[in-house]
Coordinates of C-alpha atoms in Angstrom, one line a residue:
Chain A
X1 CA 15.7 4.8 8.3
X2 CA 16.8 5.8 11.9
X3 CA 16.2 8.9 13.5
X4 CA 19.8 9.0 13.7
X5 CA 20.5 8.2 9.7
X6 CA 18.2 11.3 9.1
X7 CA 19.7 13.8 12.0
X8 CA 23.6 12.8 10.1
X9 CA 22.4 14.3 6.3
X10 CA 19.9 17.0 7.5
X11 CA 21.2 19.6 9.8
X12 CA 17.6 20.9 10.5
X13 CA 14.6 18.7 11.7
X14 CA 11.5 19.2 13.1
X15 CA 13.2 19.2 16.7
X16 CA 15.5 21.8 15.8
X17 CA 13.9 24.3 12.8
X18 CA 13.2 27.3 14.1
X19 CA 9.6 27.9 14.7
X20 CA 8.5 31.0 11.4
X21 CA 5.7 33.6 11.6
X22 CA 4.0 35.0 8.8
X23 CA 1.3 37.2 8.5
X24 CA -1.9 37.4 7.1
X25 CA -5.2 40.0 6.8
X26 CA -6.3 38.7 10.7
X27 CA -3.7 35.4 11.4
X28 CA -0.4 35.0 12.1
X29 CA 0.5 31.5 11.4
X30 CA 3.0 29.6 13.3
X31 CA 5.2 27.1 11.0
X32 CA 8.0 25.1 10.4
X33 CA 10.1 24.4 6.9
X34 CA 12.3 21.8 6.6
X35 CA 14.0 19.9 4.1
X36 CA 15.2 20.2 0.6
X37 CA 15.0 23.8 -0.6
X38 CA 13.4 22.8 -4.2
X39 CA 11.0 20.5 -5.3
X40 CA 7.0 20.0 -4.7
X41 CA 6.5 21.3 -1.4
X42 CA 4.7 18.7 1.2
X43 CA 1.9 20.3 3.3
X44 CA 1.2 18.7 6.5
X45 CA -2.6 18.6 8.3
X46 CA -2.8 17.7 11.6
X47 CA -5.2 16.3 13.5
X48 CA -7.9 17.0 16.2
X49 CA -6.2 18.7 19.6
X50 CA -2.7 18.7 17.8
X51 CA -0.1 21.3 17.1
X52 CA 3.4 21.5 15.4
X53 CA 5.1 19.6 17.9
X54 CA 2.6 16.5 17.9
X55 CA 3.8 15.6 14.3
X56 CA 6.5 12.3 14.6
X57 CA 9.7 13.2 14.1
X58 CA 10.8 10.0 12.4
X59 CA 7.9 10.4 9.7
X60 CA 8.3 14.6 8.9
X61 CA 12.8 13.9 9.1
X62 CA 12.4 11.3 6.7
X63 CA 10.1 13.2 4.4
X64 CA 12.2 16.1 4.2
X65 CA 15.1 14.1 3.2
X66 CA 13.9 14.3 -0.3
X67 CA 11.6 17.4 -0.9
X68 CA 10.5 20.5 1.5
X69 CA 8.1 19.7 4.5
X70 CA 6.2 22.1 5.6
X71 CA 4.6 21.7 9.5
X72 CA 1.8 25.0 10.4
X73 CA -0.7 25.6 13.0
X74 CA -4.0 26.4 11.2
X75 CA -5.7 29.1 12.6
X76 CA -6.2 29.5 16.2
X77 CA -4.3 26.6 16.9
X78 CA -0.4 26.2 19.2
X79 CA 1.3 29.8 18.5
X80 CA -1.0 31.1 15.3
X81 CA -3.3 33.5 16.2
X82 CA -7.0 34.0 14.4
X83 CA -10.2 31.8 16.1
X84 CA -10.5 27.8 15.3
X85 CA -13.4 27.6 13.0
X86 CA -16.3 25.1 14.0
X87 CA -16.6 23.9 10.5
X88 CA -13.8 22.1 7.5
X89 CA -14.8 24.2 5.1
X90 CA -13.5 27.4 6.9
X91 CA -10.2 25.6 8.2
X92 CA -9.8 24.6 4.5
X93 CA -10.0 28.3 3.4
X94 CA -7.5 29.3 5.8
X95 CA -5.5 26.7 5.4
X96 CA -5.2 27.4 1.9
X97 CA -4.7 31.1 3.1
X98 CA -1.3 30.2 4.9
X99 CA -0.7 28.8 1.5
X100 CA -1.4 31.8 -0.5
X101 CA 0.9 33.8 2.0
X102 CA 4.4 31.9 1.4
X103 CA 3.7 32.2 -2.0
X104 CA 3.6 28.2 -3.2
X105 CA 1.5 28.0 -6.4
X106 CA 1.8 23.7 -6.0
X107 CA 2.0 21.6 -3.6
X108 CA 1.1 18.2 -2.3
X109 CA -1.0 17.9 0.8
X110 CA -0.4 15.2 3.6
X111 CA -4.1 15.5 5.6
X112 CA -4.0 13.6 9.2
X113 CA -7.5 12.8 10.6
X114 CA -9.5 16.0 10.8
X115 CA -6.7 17.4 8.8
X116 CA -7.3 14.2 6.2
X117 CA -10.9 16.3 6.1
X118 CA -9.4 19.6 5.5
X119 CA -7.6 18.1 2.3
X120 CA -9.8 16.7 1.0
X121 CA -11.8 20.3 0.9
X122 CA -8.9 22.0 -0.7
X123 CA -7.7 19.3 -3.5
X124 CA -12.4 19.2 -4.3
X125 CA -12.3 23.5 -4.5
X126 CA -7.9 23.9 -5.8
X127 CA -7.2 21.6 -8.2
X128 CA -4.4 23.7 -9.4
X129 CA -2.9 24.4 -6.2
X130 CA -2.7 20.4 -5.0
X131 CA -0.7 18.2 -7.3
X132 CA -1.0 15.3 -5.3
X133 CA -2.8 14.0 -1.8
X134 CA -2.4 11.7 1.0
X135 CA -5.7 11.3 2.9
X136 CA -4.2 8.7 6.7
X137 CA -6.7 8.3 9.5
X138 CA -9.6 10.2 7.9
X139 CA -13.1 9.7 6.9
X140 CA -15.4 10.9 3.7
X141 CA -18.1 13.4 4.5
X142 CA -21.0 11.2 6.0
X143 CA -18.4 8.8 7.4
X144 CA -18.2 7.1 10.5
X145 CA -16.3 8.5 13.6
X146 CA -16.9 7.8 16.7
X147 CA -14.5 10.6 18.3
X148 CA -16.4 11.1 21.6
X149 CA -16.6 7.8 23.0
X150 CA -13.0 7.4 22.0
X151 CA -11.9 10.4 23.9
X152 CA -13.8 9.6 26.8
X153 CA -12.6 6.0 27.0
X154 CA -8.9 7.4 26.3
X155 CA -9.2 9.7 28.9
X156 CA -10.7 7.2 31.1
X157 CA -7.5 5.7 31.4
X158 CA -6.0 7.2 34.0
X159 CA -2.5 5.3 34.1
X160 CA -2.0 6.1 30.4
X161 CA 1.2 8.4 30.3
X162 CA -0.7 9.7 27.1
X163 CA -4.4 9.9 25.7
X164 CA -2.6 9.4 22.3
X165 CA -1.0 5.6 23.4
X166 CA -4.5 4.2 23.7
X167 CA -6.5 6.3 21.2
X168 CA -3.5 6.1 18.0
X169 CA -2.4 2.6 19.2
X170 CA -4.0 -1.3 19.5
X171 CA -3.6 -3.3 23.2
X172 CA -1.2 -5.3 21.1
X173 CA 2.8 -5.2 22.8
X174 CA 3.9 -4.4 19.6
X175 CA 1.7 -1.7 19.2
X176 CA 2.3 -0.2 22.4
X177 CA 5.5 -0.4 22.3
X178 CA 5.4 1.2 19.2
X179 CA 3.2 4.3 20.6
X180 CA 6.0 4.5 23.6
X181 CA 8.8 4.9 21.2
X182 CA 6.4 7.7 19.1
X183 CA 5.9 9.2 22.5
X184 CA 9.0 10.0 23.2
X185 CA 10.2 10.7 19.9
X186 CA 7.7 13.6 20.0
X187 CA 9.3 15.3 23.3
X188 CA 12.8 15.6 22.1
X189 CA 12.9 19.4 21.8
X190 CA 12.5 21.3 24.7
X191 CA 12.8 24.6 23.3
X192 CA 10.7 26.9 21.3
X193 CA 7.7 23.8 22.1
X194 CA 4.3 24.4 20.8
X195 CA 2.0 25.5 22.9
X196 CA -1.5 23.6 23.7
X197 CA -4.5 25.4 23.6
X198 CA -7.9 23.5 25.4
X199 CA -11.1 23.4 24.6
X200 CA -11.0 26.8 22.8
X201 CA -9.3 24.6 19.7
X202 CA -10.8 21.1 21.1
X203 CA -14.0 22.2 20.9
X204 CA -15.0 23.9 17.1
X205 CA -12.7 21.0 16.0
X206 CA -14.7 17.9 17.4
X207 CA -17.9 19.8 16.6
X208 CA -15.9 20.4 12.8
X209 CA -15.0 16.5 12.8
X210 CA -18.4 15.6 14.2
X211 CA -20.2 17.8 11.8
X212 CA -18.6 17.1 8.9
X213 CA -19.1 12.6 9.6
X214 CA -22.6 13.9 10.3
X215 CA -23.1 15.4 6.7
X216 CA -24.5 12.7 3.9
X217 CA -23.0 13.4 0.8
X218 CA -24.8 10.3 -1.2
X219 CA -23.9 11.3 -4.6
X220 CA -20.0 11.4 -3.4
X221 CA -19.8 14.9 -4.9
X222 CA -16.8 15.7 -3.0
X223 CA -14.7 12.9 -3.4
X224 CA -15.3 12.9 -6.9
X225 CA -14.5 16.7 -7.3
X226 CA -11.1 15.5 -6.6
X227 CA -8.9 14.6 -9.3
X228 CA -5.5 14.6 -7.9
X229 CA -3.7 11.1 -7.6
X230 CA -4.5 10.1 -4.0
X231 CA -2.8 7.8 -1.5
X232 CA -5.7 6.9 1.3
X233 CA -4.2 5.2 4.2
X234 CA -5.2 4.1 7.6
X235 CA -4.8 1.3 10.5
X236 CA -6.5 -1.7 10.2
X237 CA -7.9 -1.3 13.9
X238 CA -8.5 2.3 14.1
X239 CA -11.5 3.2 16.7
X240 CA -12.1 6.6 15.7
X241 CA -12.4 6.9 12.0
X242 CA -12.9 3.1 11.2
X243 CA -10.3 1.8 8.1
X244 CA -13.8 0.9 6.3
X245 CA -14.0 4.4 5.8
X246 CA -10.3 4.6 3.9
X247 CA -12.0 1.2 1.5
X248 CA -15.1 3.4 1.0
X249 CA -13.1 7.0 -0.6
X250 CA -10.8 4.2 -2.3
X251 CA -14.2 3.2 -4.1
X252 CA -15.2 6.7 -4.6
X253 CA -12.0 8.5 -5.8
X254 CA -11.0 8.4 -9.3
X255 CA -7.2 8.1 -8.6
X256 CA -6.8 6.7 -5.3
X257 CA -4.6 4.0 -4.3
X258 CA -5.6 2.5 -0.7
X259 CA -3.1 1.1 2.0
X260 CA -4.3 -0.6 5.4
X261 CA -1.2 -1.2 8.1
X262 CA -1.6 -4.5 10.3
X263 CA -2.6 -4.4 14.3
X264 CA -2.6 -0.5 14.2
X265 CA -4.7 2.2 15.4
X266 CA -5.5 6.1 14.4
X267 CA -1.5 6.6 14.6
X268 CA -0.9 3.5 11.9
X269 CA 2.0 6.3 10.7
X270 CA 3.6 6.6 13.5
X271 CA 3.6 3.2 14.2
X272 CA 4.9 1.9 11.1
X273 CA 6.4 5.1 10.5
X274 CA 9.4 3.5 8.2
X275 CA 7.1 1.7 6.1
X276 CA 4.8 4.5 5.8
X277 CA 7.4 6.8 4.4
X278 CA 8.7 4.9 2.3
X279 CA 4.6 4.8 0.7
X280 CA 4.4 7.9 0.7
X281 CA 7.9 8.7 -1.3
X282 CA 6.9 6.0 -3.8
X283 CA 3.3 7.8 -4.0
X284 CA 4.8 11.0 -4.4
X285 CA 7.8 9.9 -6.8
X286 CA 6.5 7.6 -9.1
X287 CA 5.4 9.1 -12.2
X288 CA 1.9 7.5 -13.4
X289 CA 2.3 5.1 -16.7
X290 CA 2.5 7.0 -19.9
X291 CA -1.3 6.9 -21.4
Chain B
X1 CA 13.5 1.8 -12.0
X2 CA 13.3 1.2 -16.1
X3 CA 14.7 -1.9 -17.6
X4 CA 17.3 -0.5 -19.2
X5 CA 18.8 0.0 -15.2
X6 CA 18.0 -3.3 -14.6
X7 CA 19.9 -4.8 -17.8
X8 CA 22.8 -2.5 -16.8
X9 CA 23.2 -4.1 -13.5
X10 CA 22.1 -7.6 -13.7
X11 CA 23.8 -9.5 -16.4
X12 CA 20.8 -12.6 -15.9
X13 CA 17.0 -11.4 -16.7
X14 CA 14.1 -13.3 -16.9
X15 CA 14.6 -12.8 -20.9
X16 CA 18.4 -14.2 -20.4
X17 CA 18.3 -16.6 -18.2
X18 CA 18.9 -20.2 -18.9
X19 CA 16.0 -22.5 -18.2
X20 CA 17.2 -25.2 -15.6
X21 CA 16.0 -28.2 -14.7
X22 CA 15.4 -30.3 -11.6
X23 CA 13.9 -34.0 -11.1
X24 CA 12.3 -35.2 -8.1
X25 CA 10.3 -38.6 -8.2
X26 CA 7.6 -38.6 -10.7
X27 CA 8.4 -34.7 -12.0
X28 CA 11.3 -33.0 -13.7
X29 CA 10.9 -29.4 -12.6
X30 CA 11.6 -26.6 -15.0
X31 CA 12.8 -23.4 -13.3
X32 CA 14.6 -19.7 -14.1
X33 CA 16.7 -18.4 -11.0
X34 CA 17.9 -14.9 -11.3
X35 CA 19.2 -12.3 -8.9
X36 CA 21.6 -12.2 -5.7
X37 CA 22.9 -15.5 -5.2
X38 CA 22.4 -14.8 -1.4
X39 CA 19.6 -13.1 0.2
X40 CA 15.9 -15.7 1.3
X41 CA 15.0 -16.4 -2.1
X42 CA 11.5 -15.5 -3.5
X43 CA 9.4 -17.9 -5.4
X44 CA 7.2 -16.7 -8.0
X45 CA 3.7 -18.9 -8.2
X46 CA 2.0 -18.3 -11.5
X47 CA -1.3 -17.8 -12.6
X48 CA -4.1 -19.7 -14.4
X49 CA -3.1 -20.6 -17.6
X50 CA 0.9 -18.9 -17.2
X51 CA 4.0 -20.3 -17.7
X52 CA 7.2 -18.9 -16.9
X53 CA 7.5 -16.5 -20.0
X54 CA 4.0 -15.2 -18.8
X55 CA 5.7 -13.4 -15.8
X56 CA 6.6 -9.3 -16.6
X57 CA 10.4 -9.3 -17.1
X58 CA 10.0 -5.6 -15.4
X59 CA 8.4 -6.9 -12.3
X60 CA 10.5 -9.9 -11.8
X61 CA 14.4 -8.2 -13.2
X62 CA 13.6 -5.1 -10.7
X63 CA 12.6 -7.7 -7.4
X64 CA 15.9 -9.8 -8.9
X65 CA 18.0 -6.6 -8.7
X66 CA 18.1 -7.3 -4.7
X67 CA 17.7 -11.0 -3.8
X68 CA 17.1 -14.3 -5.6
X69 CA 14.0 -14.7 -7.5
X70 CA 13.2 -18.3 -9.0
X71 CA 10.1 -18.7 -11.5
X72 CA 8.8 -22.3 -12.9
X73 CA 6.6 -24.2 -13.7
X74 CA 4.4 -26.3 -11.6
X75 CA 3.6 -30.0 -12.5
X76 CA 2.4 -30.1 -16.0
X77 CA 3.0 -26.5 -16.4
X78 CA 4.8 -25.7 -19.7
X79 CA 8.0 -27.8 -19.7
X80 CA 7.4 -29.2 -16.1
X81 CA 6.5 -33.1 -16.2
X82 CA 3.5 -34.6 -14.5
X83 CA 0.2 -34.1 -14.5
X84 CA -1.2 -30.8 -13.3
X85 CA -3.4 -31.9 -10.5
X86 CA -7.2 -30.6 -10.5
X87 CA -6.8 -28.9 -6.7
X88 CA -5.3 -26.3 -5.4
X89 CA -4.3 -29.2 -2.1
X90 CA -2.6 -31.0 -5.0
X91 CA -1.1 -27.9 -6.5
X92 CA 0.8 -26.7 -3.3
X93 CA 2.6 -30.1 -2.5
X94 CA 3.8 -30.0 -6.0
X95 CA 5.1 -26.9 -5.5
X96 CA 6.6 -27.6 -1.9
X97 CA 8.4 -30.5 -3.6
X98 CA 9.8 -28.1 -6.2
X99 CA 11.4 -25.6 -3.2
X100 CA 12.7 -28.9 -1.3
X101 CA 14.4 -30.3 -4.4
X102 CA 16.3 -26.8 -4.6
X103 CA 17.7 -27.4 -1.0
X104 CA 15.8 -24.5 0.1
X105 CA 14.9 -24.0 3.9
X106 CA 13.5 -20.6 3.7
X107 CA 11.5 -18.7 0.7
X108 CA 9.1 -16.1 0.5
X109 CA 6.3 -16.3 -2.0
X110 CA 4.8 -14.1 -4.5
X111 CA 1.4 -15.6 -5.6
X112 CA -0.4 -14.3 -8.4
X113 CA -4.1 -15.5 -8.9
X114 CA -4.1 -19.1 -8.6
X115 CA -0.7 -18.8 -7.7
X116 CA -1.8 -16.7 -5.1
X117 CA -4.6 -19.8 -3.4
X118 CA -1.3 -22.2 -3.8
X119 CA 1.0 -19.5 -2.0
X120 CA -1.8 -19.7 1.2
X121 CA -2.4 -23.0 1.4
X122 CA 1.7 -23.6 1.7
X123 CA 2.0 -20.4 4.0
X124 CA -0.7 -22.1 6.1
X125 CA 1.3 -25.3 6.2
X126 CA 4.7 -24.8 6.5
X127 CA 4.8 -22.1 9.0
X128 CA 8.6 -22.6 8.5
X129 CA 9.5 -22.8 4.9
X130 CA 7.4 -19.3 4.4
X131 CA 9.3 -16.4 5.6
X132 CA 7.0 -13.9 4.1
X133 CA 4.3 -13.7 1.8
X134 CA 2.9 -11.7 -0.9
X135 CA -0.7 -12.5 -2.9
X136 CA -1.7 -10.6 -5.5
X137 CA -4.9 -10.6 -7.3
X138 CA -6.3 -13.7 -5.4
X139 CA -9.2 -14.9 -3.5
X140 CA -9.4 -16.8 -0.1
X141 CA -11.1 -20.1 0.2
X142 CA -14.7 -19.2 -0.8
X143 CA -14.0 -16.2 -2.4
X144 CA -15.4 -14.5 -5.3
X145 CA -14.6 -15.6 -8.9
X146 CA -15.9 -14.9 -12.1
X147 CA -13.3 -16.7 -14.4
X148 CA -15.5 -18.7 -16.7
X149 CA -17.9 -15.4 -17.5
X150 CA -14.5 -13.1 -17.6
X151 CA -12.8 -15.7 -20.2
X152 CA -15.5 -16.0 -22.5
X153 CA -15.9 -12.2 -23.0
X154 CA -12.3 -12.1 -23.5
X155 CA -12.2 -14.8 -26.2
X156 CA -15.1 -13.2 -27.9
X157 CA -13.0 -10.0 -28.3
X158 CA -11.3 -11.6 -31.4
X159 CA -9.9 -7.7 -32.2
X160 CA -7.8 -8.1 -29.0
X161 CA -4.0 -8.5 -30.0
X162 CA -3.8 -11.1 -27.0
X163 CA -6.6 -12.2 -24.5
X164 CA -4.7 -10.7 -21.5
X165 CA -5.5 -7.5 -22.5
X166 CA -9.1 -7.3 -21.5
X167 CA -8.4 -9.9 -18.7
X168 CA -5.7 -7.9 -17.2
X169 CA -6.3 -4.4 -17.9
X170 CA -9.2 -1.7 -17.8
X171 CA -10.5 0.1 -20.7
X172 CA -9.2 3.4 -19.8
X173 CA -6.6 4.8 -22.4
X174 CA -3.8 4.8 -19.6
X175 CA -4.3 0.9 -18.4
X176 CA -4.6 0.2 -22.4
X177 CA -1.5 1.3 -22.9
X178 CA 0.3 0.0 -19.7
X179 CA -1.0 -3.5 -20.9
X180 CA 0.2 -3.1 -24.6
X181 CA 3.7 -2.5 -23.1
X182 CA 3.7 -5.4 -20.5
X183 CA 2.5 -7.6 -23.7
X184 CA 5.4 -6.5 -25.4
X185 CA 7.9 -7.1 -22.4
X186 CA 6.6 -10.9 -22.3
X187 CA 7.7 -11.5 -26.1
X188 CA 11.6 -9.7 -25.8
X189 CA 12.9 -13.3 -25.0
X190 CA 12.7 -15.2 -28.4
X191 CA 15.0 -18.8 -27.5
X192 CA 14.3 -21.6 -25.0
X193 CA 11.2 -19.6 -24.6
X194 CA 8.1 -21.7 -21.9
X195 CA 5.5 -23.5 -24.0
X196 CA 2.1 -23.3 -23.8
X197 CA 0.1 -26.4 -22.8
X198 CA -3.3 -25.3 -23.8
X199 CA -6.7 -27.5 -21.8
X200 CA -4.7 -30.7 -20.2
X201 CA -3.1 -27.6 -18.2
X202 CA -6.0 -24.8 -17.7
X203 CA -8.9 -27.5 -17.4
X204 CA -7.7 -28.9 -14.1
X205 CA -6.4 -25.3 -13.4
X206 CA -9.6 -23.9 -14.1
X207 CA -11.3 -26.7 -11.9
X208 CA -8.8 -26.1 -9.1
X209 CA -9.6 -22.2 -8.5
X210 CA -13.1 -23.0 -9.3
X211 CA -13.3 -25.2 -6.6
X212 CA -11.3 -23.1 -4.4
X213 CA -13.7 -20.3 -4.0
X214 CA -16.9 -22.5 -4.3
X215 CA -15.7 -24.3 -0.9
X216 CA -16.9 -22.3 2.0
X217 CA -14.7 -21.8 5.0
X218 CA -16.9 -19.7 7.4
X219 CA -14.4 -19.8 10.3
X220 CA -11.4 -18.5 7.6
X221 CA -9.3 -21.3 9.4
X222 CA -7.1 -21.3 6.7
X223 CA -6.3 -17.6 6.5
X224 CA -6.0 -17.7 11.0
X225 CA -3.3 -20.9 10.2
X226 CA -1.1 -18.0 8.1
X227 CA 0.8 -16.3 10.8
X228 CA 3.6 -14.7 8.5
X229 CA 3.7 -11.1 7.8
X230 CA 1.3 -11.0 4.5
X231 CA 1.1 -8.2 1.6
X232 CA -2.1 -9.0 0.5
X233 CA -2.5 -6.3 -3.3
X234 CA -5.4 -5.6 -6.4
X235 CA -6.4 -4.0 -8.6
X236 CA -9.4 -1.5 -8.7
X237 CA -11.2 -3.3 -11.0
X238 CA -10.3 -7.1 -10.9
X239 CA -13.2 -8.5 -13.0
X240 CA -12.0 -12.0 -12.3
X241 CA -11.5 -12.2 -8.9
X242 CA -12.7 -8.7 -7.7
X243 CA -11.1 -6.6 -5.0
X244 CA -13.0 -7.3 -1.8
X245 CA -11.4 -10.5 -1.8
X246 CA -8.4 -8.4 -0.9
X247 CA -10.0 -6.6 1.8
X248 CA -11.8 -9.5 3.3
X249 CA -8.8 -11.6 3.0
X250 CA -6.5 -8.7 5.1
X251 CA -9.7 -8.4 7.6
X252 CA -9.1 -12.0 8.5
X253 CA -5.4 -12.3 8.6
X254 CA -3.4 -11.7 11.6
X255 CA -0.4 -9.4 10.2
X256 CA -1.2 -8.6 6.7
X257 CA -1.0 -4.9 4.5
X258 CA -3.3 -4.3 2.1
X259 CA -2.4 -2.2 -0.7
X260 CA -5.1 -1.9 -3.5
X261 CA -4.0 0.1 -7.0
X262 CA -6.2 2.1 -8.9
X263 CA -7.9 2.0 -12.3
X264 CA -6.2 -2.0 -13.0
X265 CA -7.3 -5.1 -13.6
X266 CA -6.6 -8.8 -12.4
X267 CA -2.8 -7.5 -13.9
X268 CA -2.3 -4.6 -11.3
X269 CA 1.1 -5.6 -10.7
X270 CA 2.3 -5.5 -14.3
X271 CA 0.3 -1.8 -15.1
X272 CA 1.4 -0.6 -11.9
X273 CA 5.2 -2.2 -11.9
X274 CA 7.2 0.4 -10.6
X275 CA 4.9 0.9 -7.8
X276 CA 4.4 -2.3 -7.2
X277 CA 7.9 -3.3 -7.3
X278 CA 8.6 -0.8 -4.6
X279 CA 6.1 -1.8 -2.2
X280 CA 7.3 -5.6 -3.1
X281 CA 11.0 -4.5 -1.5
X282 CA 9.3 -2.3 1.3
X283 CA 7.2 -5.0 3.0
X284 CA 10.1 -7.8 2.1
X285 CA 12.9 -5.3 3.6
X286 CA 11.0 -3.5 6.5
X287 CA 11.4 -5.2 9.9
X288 CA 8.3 -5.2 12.1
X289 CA 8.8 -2.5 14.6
X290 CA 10.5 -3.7 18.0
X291 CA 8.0 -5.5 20.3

């Protein structure tokens, strides 16, 4: 499905919803709703150092399509106010928070990278709230990341129009060209743009990340406290959280079902943002065979 | 999609359709085609021990409902002629005659088990004939197989209504049942139904995939010779030829998904058919993104 297919049958997209407030006992959170007014709302994490606006256009439009799609800064983060916790547990608790505060009593959680983290807190400690989970780009506590050298070798490249082309994509043409045409997807609207913040988000969310890769759980405690179907999903060349990490909470969960994208990076959605989609609707539609 | 929408839209299933026959030198070929009469047709390539009637009408009427779908029978395969040959080499000419004889230029395959080894070593070959390619619950060259132990302890379940069941399927209530239905799917179609060959078939067959993952290729030059887009599935819980064959297989090959399913057996893609058949259409559909 086009960007254009999506723009003709939905009059409000992530480019052009209206950025909502709504306040909490010490946050404000900055979000986004889009999409069909009924059905299982779709929760959307984001990942290290992003915001509202870092989200692909192509992959929220096309999700909202067919059931709400709900895009937030946790707190701290782009226009919500409140202080970015240094550790997943809190951002989970807030998270769930901004939740409580529009009132859903179900919904299904789509958890990007460090946000993949975050969901995977909330579905362990709310198994009521989260029907179902999709875990892309993420790692199990005591997983492998290897965020900083990442970084500093994205950043390292100086005639990268974007940290994000090296760090979510491969070397590959296709790839790149892929992360170009995510890229500019992302800088459609111009007004009412999130804001960026700096290290003051940056830097309790690598420690967060950091800590929470750095954190044995050998039993798998966590992963099996979740009992929601699951949908793990990463790239098969991803530098910062390895796809070996997506095999291992396939192993561990006791209702996952795992998907690897070819020649891709951390941004495997993005770059097969069509395909991934349609995954997801499939994960989220199919009903599980009668027992 | 449930059969009943399938039946309404297709007049031809895999339960209705009339057996044909084709003759090349030294084989008469038989053969079901169903579907779109236009559209690059995809070839079914069965498992150990199957025939036609062995495929899941709900798996191969849904892929039907939007291209051509052909199932038969390899060389000394139910009412195929010939001698089934002892190696999977062997197998895959057979089965490149069979396409040829059609007139067909262009296919994609779906290979199941040993269907799936066949489906490689022709995608490896015949970089031309194989548009795309699909293997499900298979094993590279030098893979990991446990058919002999796996088919004695379902023989020696004499309670079993059907040997399939504990080959195919888990012993969780939900697979169970998913298996009990797929049984009772294969039996709808009472005339002109396959025939079963019993050991001149499944000896050589068993010696073929035998011999196929007890022949090391340490460079995996056959999996770098496949350079079409691959959908490499399995289940959870293969017993016969386990999982991590999936995953090693999609390590080594240049543009492949991997999409595993949970809580199934060896027959993933009959528990898990709606899924399945969905992901089936997404990765034959989807074009790569623009280079």
């Amino acid at each position: 499905m086009t960007e254009l297919d999506v723009a003709s049958h939905d009059a409000i997209t992530l480019e052009t919803a209206p950025t909502r407030y709504i306040e909490g006992p010490g946050i404000r959170f900055a979000y986004r709703r889009l999409g069909l007014s009924t059905g299982t709302p779709l929760v959307l994490l984001q990942h290290f150092s992003g915001n509202i606006d870092a989200w692909d256009p192509a992959v929220v439009n096309a999700l909202a399509a067919d059931r709400p799609v709900i895009a937030f800064d946790n707190a701290g983060v782009g226009r919500s106010t409140g202080r970015t916790p240094d550790n997943v547990a809190a951002m989970a608790r807030d998270a769930v928070d901004f939740i409580d505060l529009l009132g859903l009593a179900e919904v299904d959680l789509l958890g990007f990278s460090l946000g993949g983290c975050i969901a995977q807190q909330i579905a362990a400690e709310h198994g009521r709230l989260v029907r179902k989970l999709i875990l892309v780009g993420t790692a199990p506590k005591g997983g492998e990341e290897h965020l900083l050298a990442v970084l500093q070798e994205a950043f390292s490249q100086t005639d990268a129009p974007d940290p994000r082309l090296p760090l979510f994509f491969t070397k590959s043409s296709a790839s790149r060209s892929a992360g170009l045409a995510f890229l500019k997807r992302t800088k459609v609207r111009k007004n009412d743009r999130d804001t960026d913040n700096g290290r003051p988000v940056t830097d309790p969310q690598a420690k967060a990340l950091i800590t929470w890769c750095a954190t044995p759980d050998p039993e798998h405690a966590l992963l099996h406290a979740i009992r929601q179907p699951t949908l793990v999903a990463s790239g098969s060349h991803d530098t910062m959280l390895p796809a070996s990490n997506a095999y291992a909470m396939f192993k561990e969960l006791s209702n996952a079902q795992l998907i690897l994208y070819p020649d891709s990076g951390h941004g495997a959605l993005f770059q097969h943002h069509e395909t991934f989609v349609s995954h997801v609707r499939t994960f989220l539609d199919t009903q599980p065979p009668a027992a």
